[in-house]
mmCIF file of N, CA and C in Angstrom:
data_model
loop_
_atom_site.group_PDB
_atom_site.id
_atom_site.type_symbol
_atom_site.label_atom_id
_atom_site.label_comp_id
_atom_site.label_asym_id
_atom_site.label_seq_id
_atom_site.Cartn_x
_atom_site.Cartn_y
_atom_site.Cartn_z
ATOM 1 N N UNK A 25 -126.854 -101.638 -24.362
ATOM 2 C CA UNK A 25 -125.556 -101.893 -23.749
ATOM 3 C C UNK A 25 -125.697 -102.538 -22.370
ATOM 4 N N UNK A 26 -126.791 -103.264 -22.197
ATOM 5 C CA UNK A 26 -127.062 -103.942 -20.931
ATOM 6 C C UNK A 26 -127.158 -102.998 -19.743
ATOM 7 N N UNK A 27 -127.489 -101.767 -19.995
ATOM 8 C CA UNK A 27 -127.675 -100.782 -18.935
ATOM 9 C C UNK A 27 -128.938 -99.992 -19.222
ATOM 10 N N UNK A 28 -129.594 -99.594 -18.167
ATOM 11 C CA UNK A 28 -130.712 -98.672 -18.301
ATOM 12 C C UNK A 28 -130.221 -97.324 -17.801
ATOM 13 N N UNK A 29 -130.227 -96.347 -18.681
ATOM 14 C CA UNK A 29 -129.771 -95.011 -18.319
ATOM 15 C C UNK A 29 -130.980 -94.105 -18.137
ATOM 16 N N UNK A 30 -131.124 -93.542 -16.964
ATOM 17 C CA UNK A 30 -132.237 -92.655 -16.659
ATOM 18 C C UNK A 30 -131.704 -91.253 -16.410
ATOM 19 N N UNK A 31 -132.389 -90.262 -16.930
ATOM 20 C CA UNK A 31 -131.975 -88.881 -16.650
ATOM 21 C C UNK A 31 -132.246 -88.542 -15.195
ATOM 22 N N UNK A 32 -131.435 -87.660 -14.657
ATOM 23 C CA UNK A 32 -131.514 -87.245 -13.261
ATOM 24 C C UNK A 32 -131.300 -85.744 -13.229
ATOM 25 N N UNK A 33 -132.161 -85.023 -12.496
ATOM 26 C CA UNK A 33 -131.942 -83.578 -12.419
ATOM 27 C C UNK A 33 -131.519 -83.122 -11.028
ATOM 28 N N UNK A 34 -131.793 -83.916 -10.004
ATOM 29 C CA UNK A 34 -131.288 -83.575 -8.680
ATOM 30 C C UNK A 34 -132.257 -82.823 -7.788
ATOM 31 N N UNK A 35 -133.497 -83.279 -7.733
ATOM 32 C CA UNK A 35 -134.470 -82.654 -6.837
ATOM 33 C C UNK A 35 -135.218 -83.726 -6.055
ATOM 34 N N UNK A 36 -135.741 -83.315 -4.909
ATOM 35 C CA UNK A 36 -136.749 -84.082 -4.201
ATOM 36 C C UNK A 36 -138.033 -83.294 -4.373
ATOM 37 N N UNK A 37 -139.140 -84.001 -4.611
ATOM 38 C CA UNK A 37 -140.363 -83.284 -4.950
ATOM 39 C C UNK A 37 -141.589 -84.008 -4.431
ATOM 40 N N UNK A 38 -142.713 -83.296 -4.482
ATOM 41 C CA UNK A 38 -144.020 -83.871 -4.170
ATOM 42 C C UNK A 38 -144.930 -83.592 -5.346
ATOM 43 N N UNK A 39 -145.704 -84.609 -5.748
ATOM 44 C CA UNK A 39 -146.712 -84.409 -6.790
ATOM 45 C C UNK A 39 -147.795 -83.492 -6.241
ATOM 46 N N UNK A 40 -148.260 -82.577 -7.065
ATOM 47 C CA UNK A 40 -149.311 -81.657 -6.635
ATOM 48 C C UNK A 40 -150.688 -82.192 -6.975
ATOM 49 N N UNK A 41 -151.607 -81.940 -6.083
ATOM 50 C CA UNK A 41 -153.037 -82.100 -6.307
ATOM 51 C C UNK A 41 -153.681 -81.005 -5.462
ATOM 52 N N UNK A 42 -154.981 -80.916 -5.462
ATOM 53 C CA UNK A 42 -155.644 -79.817 -4.746
ATOM 54 C C UNK A 42 -155.294 -79.815 -3.261
ATOM 55 N N UNK A 43 -155.274 -80.988 -2.643
ATOM 56 C CA UNK A 43 -154.997 -81.063 -1.205
ATOM 57 C C UNK A 43 -153.554 -80.662 -0.889
ATOM 58 N N UNK A 44 -152.598 -81.209 -1.637
ATOM 59 C CA UNK A 44 -151.184 -80.890 -1.408
ATOM 60 C C UNK A 44 -150.928 -79.410 -1.666
ATOM 61 N N UNK A 45 -151.506 -78.874 -2.740
ATOM 62 C CA UNK A 45 -151.332 -77.452 -3.061
ATOM 63 C C UNK A 45 -151.840 -76.580 -1.924
ATOM 64 N N UNK A 46 -152.982 -76.937 -1.369
ATOM 65 C CA UNK A 46 -153.535 -76.160 -0.258
ATOM 66 C C UNK A 46 -152.614 -76.238 0.955
ATOM 67 N N UNK A 47 -152.112 -77.423 1.264
ATOM 68 C CA UNK A 47 -151.206 -77.585 2.398
ATOM 69 C C UNK A 47 -149.919 -76.792 2.220
ATOM 70 N N UNK A 48 -149.437 -76.699 0.969
ATOM 71 C CA UNK A 48 -148.191 -75.981 0.695
ATOM 72 C C UNK A 48 -148.416 -74.494 0.444
ATOM 73 N N UNK A 49 -149.665 -74.106 0.280
ATOM 74 C CA UNK A 49 -149.967 -72.700 0.043
ATOM 75 C C UNK A 49 -149.633 -72.225 -1.357
ATOM 76 N N UNK A 50 -149.755 -73.118 -2.344
ATOM 77 C CA UNK A 50 -149.512 -72.732 -3.738
ATOM 78 C C UNK A 50 -150.817 -72.805 -4.513
ATOM 79 N N UNK A 51 -150.912 -71.997 -5.565
ATOM 80 C CA UNK A 51 -152.139 -71.931 -6.353
ATOM 81 C C UNK A 51 -152.246 -73.064 -7.370
ATOM 82 N N UNK A 52 -151.114 -73.532 -7.902
ATOM 83 C CA UNK A 52 -151.125 -74.570 -8.926
ATOM 84 C C UNK A 52 -151.569 -75.891 -8.307
ATOM 85 N N UNK A 53 -152.348 -76.651 -9.048
ATOM 86 C CA UNK A 53 -152.762 -77.973 -8.581
ATOM 87 C C UNK A 53 -152.250 -79.075 -9.495
ATOM 88 N N UNK A 54 -151.525 -78.705 -10.541
ATOM 89 C CA UNK A 54 -150.905 -79.684 -11.434
ATOM 90 C C UNK A 54 -149.423 -79.393 -11.489
ATOM 91 N N UNK A 55 -148.634 -80.453 -11.500
ATOM 92 C CA UNK A 55 -147.196 -80.304 -11.551
ATOM 93 C C UNK A 55 -146.556 -80.925 -10.332
ATOM 94 N N UNK A 56 -145.329 -80.479 -10.053
ATOM 95 C CA UNK A 56 -144.613 -80.957 -8.874
ATOM 96 C C UNK A 56 -144.081 -79.780 -8.075
ATOM 97 N N UNK A 57 -144.005 -79.988 -6.779
ATOM 98 C CA UNK A 57 -143.475 -78.981 -5.847
ATOM 99 C C UNK A 57 -142.056 -79.398 -5.487
ATOM 100 N N UNK A 58 -141.093 -78.508 -5.682
ATOM 101 C CA UNK A 58 -139.691 -78.821 -5.396
ATOM 102 C C UNK A 58 -139.443 -78.624 -3.901
ATOM 103 N N UNK A 59 -139.216 -79.733 -3.206
ATOM 104 C CA UNK A 59 -138.979 -79.694 -1.765
ATOM 105 C C UNK A 59 -137.508 -79.462 -1.442
ATOM 106 N N UNK A 60 -136.631 -79.925 -2.344
ATOM 107 C CA UNK A 60 -135.197 -79.760 -2.113
ATOM 108 C C UNK A 60 -134.455 -79.848 -3.434
ATOM 109 N N UNK A 61 -133.397 -79.060 -3.551
ATOM 110 C CA UNK A 61 -132.510 -79.120 -4.717
ATOM 111 C C UNK A 61 -131.148 -79.582 -4.218
ATOM 112 N N UNK A 62 -130.634 -80.636 -4.816
ATOM 113 C CA UNK A 62 -129.345 -81.177 -4.417
ATOM 114 C C UNK A 62 -128.234 -80.327 -5.034
ATOM 115 N N UNK A 63 -127.333 -79.873 -4.173
ATOM 116 C CA UNK A 63 -126.238 -79.002 -4.602
ATOM 117 C C UNK A 63 -125.366 -79.678 -5.656
ATOM 118 N N UNK A 64 -124.961 -78.919 -6.666
ATOM 119 C CA UNK A 64 -124.060 -79.413 -7.694
ATOM 120 C C UNK A 64 -124.719 -80.228 -8.795
ATOM 121 N N UNK A 65 -126.038 -80.409 -8.737
ATOM 122 C CA UNK A 65 -126.745 -81.194 -9.759
ATOM 123 C C UNK A 65 -127.212 -80.296 -10.892
ATOM 124 N N UNK A 66 -127.765 -80.918 -11.925
ATOM 125 C CA UNK A 66 -128.270 -80.166 -13.070
ATOM 126 C C UNK A 66 -129.319 -79.144 -12.653
ATOM 127 N N UNK A 67 -130.186 -79.515 -11.709
ATOM 128 C CA UNK A 67 -131.232 -78.591 -11.248
ATOM 129 C C UNK A 67 -130.621 -77.354 -10.595
ATOM 130 N N UNK A 68 -129.640 -77.561 -9.746
ATOM 131 C CA UNK A 68 -128.984 -76.430 -9.079
ATOM 132 C C UNK A 68 -128.276 -75.545 -10.098
ATOM 133 N N UNK A 69 -127.582 -76.154 -11.056
ATOM 134 C CA UNK A 69 -126.863 -75.384 -12.070
ATOM 135 C C UNK A 69 -127.815 -74.614 -12.981
ATOM 136 N N UNK A 70 -129.007 -75.154 -13.214
ATOM 137 C CA UNK A 70 -129.985 -74.490 -14.085
ATOM 138 C C UNK A 70 -130.750 -73.387 -13.363
ATOM 139 N N UNK A 71 -130.673 -73.361 -12.025
ATOM 140 C CA UNK A 71 -131.357 -72.311 -11.281
ATOM 141 C C UNK A 71 -132.681 -72.722 -10.664
ATOM 142 N N UNK A 72 -132.991 -74.019 -10.633
ATOM 143 C CA UNK A 72 -134.187 -74.491 -9.941
ATOM 144 C C UNK A 72 -133.990 -74.231 -8.451
ATOM 145 N N UNK A 73 -135.051 -73.792 -7.784
ATOM 146 C CA UNK A 73 -134.946 -73.472 -6.358
ATOM 147 C C UNK A 73 -136.002 -74.212 -5.560
ATOM 148 N N UNK A 74 -135.696 -74.415 -4.281
ATOM 149 C CA UNK A 74 -136.667 -74.987 -3.351
ATOM 150 C C UNK A 74 -137.930 -74.130 -3.396
ATOM 151 N N UNK A 75 -139.080 -74.744 -3.328
ATOM 152 C CA UNK A 75 -140.402 -74.111 -3.373
ATOM 153 C C UNK A 75 -140.860 -73.759 -4.786
ATOM 154 N N UNK A 76 -140.040 -74.006 -5.819
ATOM 155 C CA UNK A 76 -140.518 -73.843 -7.191
ATOM 156 C C UNK A 76 -141.595 -74.890 -7.459
ATOM 157 N N UNK A 77 -142.484 -74.582 -8.391
ATOM 158 C CA UNK A 77 -143.465 -75.545 -8.872
ATOM 159 C C UNK A 77 -143.190 -75.747 -10.355
ATOM 160 N N UNK A 78 -142.857 -76.975 -10.735
ATOM 161 C CA UNK A 78 -142.609 -77.303 -12.135
ATOM 162 C C UNK A 78 -143.922 -77.804 -12.717
ATOM 163 N N UNK A 79 -144.408 -77.114 -13.747
ATOM 164 C CA UNK A 79 -145.728 -77.432 -14.291
ATOM 165 C C UNK A 79 -145.691 -78.128 -15.645
ATOM 166 N N UNK A 80 -144.553 -78.073 -16.366
ATOM 167 C CA UNK A 80 -144.482 -78.694 -17.689
ATOM 168 C C UNK A 80 -143.039 -78.985 -18.076
ATOM 169 N N UNK A 81 -142.888 -79.974 -18.943
ATOM 170 C CA UNK A 81 -141.596 -80.297 -19.550
ATOM 171 C C UNK A 81 -141.770 -80.165 -21.059
ATOM 172 N N UNK A 82 -140.970 -79.296 -21.663
ATOM 173 C CA UNK A 82 -141.073 -79.021 -23.108
ATOM 174 C C UNK A 82 -142.515 -78.711 -23.515
ATOM 175 N N UNK A 83 -143.207 -77.978 -22.680
ATOM 176 C CA UNK A 83 -144.557 -77.542 -22.994
ATOM 177 C C UNK A 83 -145.652 -78.547 -22.683
ATOM 178 N N UNK A 84 -145.311 -79.760 -22.291
ATOM 179 C CA UNK A 84 -146.315 -80.782 -21.964
ATOM 180 C C UNK A 84 -146.593 -80.729 -20.460
ATOM 181 N N UNK A 85 -147.859 -80.446 -20.115
ATOM 182 C CA UNK A 85 -148.261 -80.251 -18.726
ATOM 183 C C UNK A 85 -148.047 -81.530 -17.915
ATOM 184 N N UNK A 86 -147.525 -81.362 -16.716
ATOM 185 C CA UNK A 86 -147.367 -82.470 -15.777
ATOM 186 C C UNK A 86 -148.705 -82.648 -15.066
ATOM 187 N N UNK A 87 -149.318 -83.818 -15.244
ATOM 188 C CA UNK A 87 -150.608 -84.094 -14.608
ATOM 189 C C UNK A 87 -150.710 -85.600 -14.353
ATOM 190 N N UNK A 88 -151.904 -86.062 -13.989
ATOM 191 C CA UNK A 88 -152.084 -87.487 -13.703
ATOM 192 C C UNK A 88 -151.856 -88.354 -14.932
ATOM 193 N N UNK A 89 -152.213 -87.838 -16.097
ATOM 194 C CA UNK A 89 -152.040 -88.612 -17.325
ATOM 195 C C UNK A 89 -150.571 -88.663 -17.758
ATOM 196 N N UNK A 90 -149.849 -87.568 -17.562
ATOM 197 C CA UNK A 90 -148.436 -87.479 -17.923
ATOM 198 C C UNK A 90 -147.628 -86.991 -16.723
ATOM 199 N N UNK A 91 -147.388 -87.885 -15.730
ATOM 200 C CA UNK A 91 -146.658 -87.479 -14.528
ATOM 201 C C UNK A 91 -145.206 -87.112 -14.824
ATOM 202 N N UNK A 92 -144.589 -86.457 -13.863
ATOM 203 C CA UNK A 92 -143.231 -85.944 -14.008
ATOM 204 C C UNK A 92 -142.251 -87.028 -14.449
ATOM 205 N N UNK A 93 -142.150 -88.130 -13.700
ATOM 206 C CA UNK A 93 -141.163 -89.152 -14.047
ATOM 207 C C UNK A 93 -141.463 -89.805 -15.391
ATOM 208 N N UNK A 94 -142.717 -90.010 -15.704
ATOM 209 C CA UNK A 94 -143.090 -90.568 -17.002
ATOM 210 C C UNK A 94 -142.522 -89.686 -18.115
ATOM 211 N N UNK A 95 -142.716 -88.380 -17.974
ATOM 212 C CA UNK A 95 -142.206 -87.469 -18.994
ATOM 213 C C UNK A 95 -140.684 -87.418 -18.984
ATOM 214 N N UNK A 96 -140.088 -87.333 -17.799
ATOM 215 C CA UNK A 96 -138.633 -87.233 -17.694
ATOM 216 C C UNK A 96 -137.952 -88.438 -18.329
ATOM 217 N N UNK A 97 -138.522 -89.631 -18.118
ATOM 218 C CA UNK A 97 -137.896 -90.849 -18.609
ATOM 219 C C UNK A 97 -138.072 -91.052 -20.118
ATOM 220 N N UNK A 98 -138.733 -90.125 -20.795
ATOM 221 C CA UNK A 98 -138.780 -90.198 -22.260
ATOM 222 C C UNK A 98 -137.522 -89.581 -22.872
ATOM 223 N N UNK A 99 -136.682 -88.997 -22.023
ATOM 224 C CA UNK A 99 -135.425 -88.386 -22.449
ATOM 225 C C UNK A 99 -134.260 -89.231 -21.952
ATOM 226 N N UNK A 100 -133.075 -88.917 -22.437
ATOM 227 C CA UNK A 100 -131.870 -89.632 -22.015
ATOM 228 C C UNK A 100 -130.880 -88.637 -21.429
ATOM 229 N N UNK A 101 -129.955 -89.129 -20.596
ATOM 230 C CA UNK A 101 -128.930 -88.232 -20.062
ATOM 231 C C UNK A 101 -128.221 -87.498 -21.199
ATOM 232 N N UNK A 102 -128.044 -86.202 -21.017
ATOM 233 C CA UNK A 102 -127.411 -85.361 -22.034
ATOM 234 C C UNK A 102 -128.395 -84.525 -22.813
ATOM 235 N N UNK A 103 -129.678 -84.931 -22.831
ATOM 236 C CA UNK A 103 -130.700 -84.117 -23.498
ATOM 237 C C UNK A 103 -130.896 -82.804 -22.746
ATOM 238 N N UNK A 104 -131.280 -81.773 -23.472
ATOM 239 C CA UNK A 104 -131.645 -80.494 -22.867
ATOM 240 C C UNK A 104 -133.145 -80.314 -23.035
ATOM 241 N N UNK A 105 -133.821 -79.981 -21.926
ATOM 242 C CA UNK A 105 -135.263 -79.785 -21.961
ATOM 243 C C UNK A 105 -135.599 -78.421 -21.360
ATOM 244 N N UNK A 106 -136.811 -77.967 -21.645
ATOM 245 C CA UNK A 106 -137.291 -76.693 -21.114
ATOM 246 C C UNK A 106 -138.353 -77.001 -20.060
ATOM 247 N N UNK A 107 -138.123 -76.535 -18.844
ATOM 248 C CA UNK A 107 -139.086 -76.694 -17.762
ATOM 249 C C UNK A 107 -139.868 -75.402 -17.598
ATOM 250 N N UNK A 108 -141.176 -75.519 -17.437
ATOM 251 C CA UNK A 108 -141.992 -74.369 -17.078
ATOM 252 C C UNK A 108 -142.098 -74.392 -15.565
ATOM 253 N N UNK A 109 -141.648 -73.304 -14.951
ATOM 254 C CA UNK A 109 -141.556 -73.217 -13.493
ATOM 255 C C UNK A 109 -142.348 -72.015 -13.020
ATOM 256 N N UNK A 110 -143.092 -72.200 -11.941
ATOM 257 C CA UNK A 110 -143.772 -71.073 -11.297
ATOM 258 C C UNK A 110 -143.013 -70.779 -10.007
ATOM 259 N N UNK A 111 -142.522 -69.549 -9.915
ATOM 260 C CA UNK A 111 -141.783 -69.099 -8.737
ATOM 261 C C UNK A 111 -142.413 -67.797 -8.261
ATOM 262 N N UNK A 112 -142.823 -67.767 -7.021
ATOM 263 C CA UNK A 112 -143.475 -66.582 -6.451
ATOM 264 C C UNK A 112 -144.661 -66.148 -7.297
ATOM 265 N N UNK A 113 -145.400 -67.118 -7.819
ATOM 266 C CA UNK A 113 -146.600 -66.833 -8.591
ATOM 267 C C UNK A 113 -146.372 -66.448 -10.039
ATOM 268 N N UNK A 114 -145.120 -66.361 -10.449
ATOM 269 C CA UNK A 114 -144.794 -65.943 -11.815
ATOM 270 C C UNK A 114 -144.186 -67.109 -12.602
ATOM 271 N N UNK A 115 -144.729 -67.404 -13.808
ATOM 272 C CA UNK A 115 -144.160 -68.482 -14.622
ATOM 273 C C UNK A 115 -142.864 -68.052 -15.300
ATOM 274 N N UNK A 116 -141.958 -68.998 -15.463
ATOM 275 C CA UNK A 116 -140.721 -68.744 -16.194
ATOM 276 C C UNK A 116 -140.272 -70.036 -16.837
ATOM 277 N N UNK A 117 -139.445 -69.931 -17.849
ATOM 278 C CA UNK A 117 -138.904 -71.092 -18.558
ATOM 279 C C UNK A 117 -137.448 -71.252 -18.157
ATOM 280 N N UNK A 118 -137.082 -72.480 -17.849
ATOM 281 C CA UNK A 118 -135.704 -72.788 -17.467
ATOM 282 C C UNK A 118 -135.223 -73.962 -18.311
ATOM 283 N N UNK A 119 -134.103 -73.782 -18.991
ATOM 284 C CA UNK A 119 -133.504 -74.888 -19.750
ATOM 285 C C UNK A 119 -132.579 -75.652 -18.819
ATOM 286 N N UNK A 120 -132.626 -76.979 -18.945
ATOM 287 C CA UNK A 120 -131.804 -77.824 -18.080
ATOM 288 C C UNK A 120 -131.258 -78.981 -18.897
ATOM 289 N N UNK A 121 -129.998 -79.292 -18.663
ATOM 290 C CA UNK A 121 -129.370 -80.446 -19.319
ATOM 291 C C UNK A 121 -129.476 -81.627 -18.367
ATOM 292 N N UNK A 122 -130.038 -82.688 -18.878
ATOM 293 C CA UNK A 122 -130.254 -83.879 -18.049
ATOM 294 C C UNK A 122 -128.973 -84.675 -17.905
#
């Protein structure tokens, strides 16, 4: 339809690696660190919080081979996906509608 539609969840984030994880004080070295959640977005409505670490989308680990945006852009707005999130050292699953 002459448009490119990209899913949006409403976060600002940093890609994790060993150095970034150490600077942020998190144990995970793969995934993304949520620096900010935009109010009223899908992320906020799903319960994503600042300082969460998202490690997988639908069970596929976020890493250098399959980065966050690469995985996110395989979906379209309106899809529902399951994010694996580490909060306070504990993993949890969060469903989010893109």
